[in-house]
């Protein structure tokens, strides 16, 4: 399940994931398990997080944490390996098909600057609703979310539009630190909003702050500790 949110602000970005984990019984009913899941993984080039079925997510996360990963192609290969293994071990059914269709990934990484030296921040996603085979680059200066699978298509579109309407970009009157603070608050408010209607999402989340060549994960962020967590970035 999970709610994932990415906000690309140009030179810096945010990737967030809630902390809830649920199980689904044979009747298709959802049951909360806990709200301490660590869903964001460090890599040498950025962070990676996923939403969907744990059985499809765990092998990829374990591979990213133990293998020498240097390129996004290796992340894509690990995702396809997990999906192919799942297909071999599970008979075709509406349940397995839905699991494959609703499990996806978000990642940040650095790429050579198109003009001049240095690198720029990039974000990419793998989700069957976007592309069955390849990673899809996310637009700069935009927000993107992957809501839990109990959201309808219209609800998902509405949430995505709301994030893009409310996100704050740094500019002449707003510096990066203030834009970060406003967008972190937007993420926390979005988590709270979705958690009120979805059992598979917690109001508490982890937020990764990413930039070319670096990242910092802020754990267990909520409305009560938002200011102190933001302060960790500049302490």
Coordinates of C-alpha atoms in Angstrom, one line a residue:
X1 CA 0.0 0.0 0.0
X2 CA 1.7 3.2 1.1
X3 CA 1.5 6.9 0.1
X4 CA 4.5 8.2 -1.7
X5 CA 5.1 11.9 -2.4
X6 CA 7.9 13.5 -4.5
X7 CA 8.4 17.2 -4.8
X8 CA 11.1 18.5 -7.2
X9 CA 12.2 22.0 -6.3
X10 CA 15.1 22.4 -8.8
X11 CA 18.3 22.1 -6.8
X12 CA 16.7 20.2 -4.0
X13 CA 13.8 17.8 -3.6
X14 CA 11.7 15.8 -1.2
X15 CA 10.7 12.2 -1.3
X16 CA 8.3 11.0 1.4
X17 CA 6.7 7.7 2.4
X18 CA 4.3 6.9 5.3
X19 CA 5.2 4.3 7.9
X20 CA 2.2 2.0 7.9
X21 CA 2.3 -1.7 7.0
X22 CA -0.9 -3.8 6.5
X23 CA -1.8 -7.3 5.6
X24 CA -4.7 -8.5 3.4
X25 CA -6.5 -11.7 4.3
X26 CA -7.9 -14.3 1.9
X27 CA -11.2 -12.4 1.8
X28 CA -9.5 -9.3 0.6
X29 CA -10.0 -7.4 3.9
X30 CA -7.2 -5.1 5.0
X31 CA -5.7 -5.3 8.6
X32 CA -3.1 -2.8 10.1
X33 CA 0.1 -4.5 11.2
X34 CA 2.2 -1.6 12.5
X35 CA 3.3 1.9 11.8
X36 CA 7.1 1.6 12.1
X37 CA 8.1 0.6 8.5
X38 CA 11.2 2.1 7.1
X39 CA 10.4 2.4 3.4
X40 CA 13.1 4.8 2.2
X41 CA 16.5 3.2 1.3
X42 CA 19.8 5.0 0.9
X43 CA 21.8 4.3 -2.3
X44 CA 25.2 5.7 -3.4
X45 CA 23.4 8.0 -5.9
X46 CA 20.2 9.0 -3.9
X47 CA 17.3 7.3 -2.3
X48 CA 14.7 4.7 -3.4
X49 CA 11.3 4.0 -1.9
X50 CA 8.4 1.8 -3.0
X51 CA 4.6 1.3 -2.5
X52 CA 2.6 -1.9 -2.9
X53 CA 3.0 -5.5 -1.9
X54 CA 5.7 -6.2 0.6
X55 CA 6.6 -9.4 -1.2
X56 CA 7.5 -7.4 -4.3
X57 CA 9.2 -4.6 -2.4
X58 CA 11.5 -6.4 0.1
X59 CA 13.7 -8.3 -2.4
X60 CA 14.5 -5.1 -4.2
X61 CA 15.3 -3.2 -1.0
X62 CA 17.5 -6.0 0.3
X63 CA 19.3 -6.0 -3.0
X64 CA 19.9 -2.3 -3.0
X65 CA 21.3 -2.5 0.6
X66 CA 23.7 -5.3 -0.1
X67 CA 24.7 -5.1 -3.7
X68 CA 27.0 -2.5 -5.3
X69 CA 24.5 -0.3 -7.0
X70 CA 25.9 2.5 -9.1
X71 CA 23.3 3.1 -11.9
X72 CA 19.6 3.4 -12.2
X73 CA 19.6 0.6 -14.7
X74 CA 20.6 -1.7 -11.9
X75 CA 17.6 -0.5 -9.8
X76 CA 15.3 -1.2 -12.8
X77 CA 16.8 -4.7 -13.2
X78 CA 16.2 -5.5 -9.5
X79 CA 12.6 -4.4 -9.9
X80 CA 12.0 -6.7 -12.9
X81 CA 13.8 -9.6 -11.2
X82 CA 11.4 -9.3 -8.2
X83 CA 8.4 -9.1 -10.5
X84 CA 9.5 -12.1 -12.6
X85 CA 10.2 -14.2 -9.4
X86 CA 6.7 -13.3 -8.1
X87 CA 5.1 -14.3 -11.4
X88 CA 6.9 -17.7 -11.2
X89 CA 5.8 -18.4 -7.7
X90 CA 2.2 -17.2 -7.8
X91 CA -0.5 -18.6 -10.1
X92 CA -2.3 -16.1 -12.3
X93 CA -5.2 -14.5 -10.4
X94 CA -6.9 -11.2 -9.9
X95 CA -5.1 -10.8 -6.6
X96 CA -1.6 -11.3 -8.0
X97 CA -2.4 -9.2 -11.1
X98 CA -3.6 -6.3 -8.8
X99 CA -0.4 -6.7 -6.7
X100 CA 1.8 -6.3 -9.8
X101 CA -0.3 -3.4 -11.1
X102 CA -0.2 -1.4 -7.9
X103 CA 3.4 -1.9 -6.8
X104 CA 5.7 1.0 -7.8
X105 CA 8.9 2.9 -7.0
X106 CA 10.3 6.4 -6.6
X107 CA 14.0 7.3 -6.8
X108 CA 16.3 10.3 -6.8
X109 CA 19.7 10.4 -8.5
X110 CA 22.3 12.8 -9.9
X111 CA 22.9 13.3 -13.6
X112 CA 25.5 15.3 -15.5
X113 CA 24.4 18.9 -16.1
X114 CA 23.3 19.4 -19.7
X115 CA 25.4 22.6 -19.9
X116 CA 28.7 23.1 -18.1
X117 CA 30.3 21.1 -15.2
X118 CA 28.5 19.6 -12.2
X119 CA 25.4 17.5 -11.7
X120 CA 21.7 18.1 -11.5
X121 CA 19.0 16.5 -9.4
X122 CA 16.7 14.0 -11.1
X123 CA 13.8 11.9 -10.0
X124 CA 12.3 8.8 -11.6
X125 CA 9.5 6.4 -11.1
X126 CA 8.6 2.9 -12.0
X127 CA 4.9 2.2 -11.9
X128 CA 2.8 0.0 -14.3
X129 CA 0.3 2.8 -14.7
X130 CA 3.1 4.9 -16.3
X131 CA 5.2 2.3 -18.1
X132 CA 5.4 -1.5 -17.7
X133 CA 9.0 -1.8 -18.7
X134 CA 11.0 1.3 -18.0
X135 CA 11.6 4.1 -15.5
X136 CA 9.8 7.3 -16.2
X137 CA 11.6 10.6 -15.4
X138 CA 9.6 13.0 -13.2
X139 CA 9.3 16.6 -14.3
X140 CA 11.4 19.2 -12.5
X141 CA 9.6 21.8 -10.5
X142 CA 6.6 19.5 -10.1
X143 CA 5.1 17.2 -7.5
X144 CA 4.0 13.6 -8.0
X145 CA 2.3 11.2 -5.7
X146 CA 1.4 7.5 -5.7
X147 CA -1.6 7.0 -3.4
X148 CA -2.6 3.8 -1.8
X149 CA -4.4 1.2 -4.0
X150 CA -7.7 1.8 -2.2
X151 CA -7.9 5.2 -3.9
X152 CA -9.9 5.6 -7.1
X153 CA -8.4 7.0 -10.2
X154 CA -10.2 10.3 -9.8
X155 CA -9.1 10.5 -6.2
X156 CA -5.5 10.0 -7.2
X157 CA -5.7 12.7 -9.9
X158 CA -7.3 15.1 -7.5
X159 CA -4.5 14.5 -4.9
X160 CA -1.8 15.0 -7.5
X161 CA -3.4 18.2 -8.6
X162 CA -3.7 19.5 -5.1
X163 CA 0.0 18.9 -4.4
X164 CA 1.0 20.7 -7.5
X165 CA -1.3 23.6 -6.7
X166 CA 0.1 24.0 -3.1
X167 CA 3.8 23.2 -3.5
X168 CA 6.2 26.1 -3.0
X169 CA 9.2 26.7 -5.2
X170 CA 12.2 28.8 -4.1
X171 CA 12.4 32.1 -5.8
X172 CA 13.1 35.8 -5.4
X173 CA 10.9 36.1 -2.3
X174 CA 11.2 32.5 -0.9
X175 CA 14.6 31.0 -0.2
X176 CA 15.3 27.2 -0.3
X177 CA 15.0 26.8 3.5
X178 CA 11.6 28.4 3.6
X179 CA 10.4 26.4 0.5
X180 CA 11.6 23.2 2.2
X181 CA 9.7 24.0 5.4
X182 CA 6.5 24.8 3.5
X183 CA 6.7 21.7 1.4
X184 CA 7.5 19.5 4.3
X185 CA 4.4 20.8 6.0
X186 CA 2.4 20.1 2.8
X187 CA 3.6 16.5 2.9
X188 CA 2.6 16.1 6.5
X189 CA -0.8 17.6 5.9
X190 CA -1.3 15.3 2.9
X191 CA -0.3 12.2 4.9
X192 CA -2.8 13.2 7.6
X193 CA -5.6 13.8 5.0
X194 CA -5.1 10.4 3.4
X195 CA -4.6 8.5 6.7
X196 CA -8.1 9.7 7.7
X197 CA -9.7 7.6 4.9
X198 CA -7.1 4.8 4.2
X199 CA -6.1 2.1 6.7
X200 CA -2.9 1.5 4.7
X201 CA -1.4 5.0 5.3
X202 CA -0.1 6.5 8.6
X203 CA -0.1 10.2 9.4
X204 CA 3.6 9.8 10.4
X205 CA 6.1 9.6 7.6
X206 CA 9.8 9.6 6.7
X207 CA 11.0 12.4 4.5
X208 CA 14.2 12.3 2.4
X209 CA 15.7 15.6 1.5
X210 CA 17.8 15.1 -1.7
X211 CA 20.2 17.2 -3.7
X212 CA 22.8 16.4 -6.4
X213 CA 25.3 14.1 -4.6
X214 CA 23.6 13.9 -1.3
X215 CA 20.6 13.1 0.8
X216 CA 19.3 13.2 4.4
X217 CA 16.4 11.1 5.7
X218 CA 14.3 12.7 8.4
X219 CA 12.5 9.8 10.3
X220 CA 9.1 9.8 11.9
X221 CA 8.0 13.3 10.9
X222 CA 4.5 14.5 12.0
X223 CA 2.8 17.8 12.8
X224 CA 4.1 17.8 16.4
X225 CA 7.9 17.6 15.5
X226 CA 7.9 19.2 12.1
X227 CA 9.8 22.3 13.2
X228 CA 12.5 20.3 15.0
X229 CA 12.9 17.9 12.1
X230 CA 13.3 20.8 9.7
X231 CA 15.9 22.3 12.0
X232 CA 18.0 19.1 11.7
X233 CA 18.7 20.1 8.1
X234 CA 20.5 23.3 9.2
X235 CA 21.9 22.2 12.6

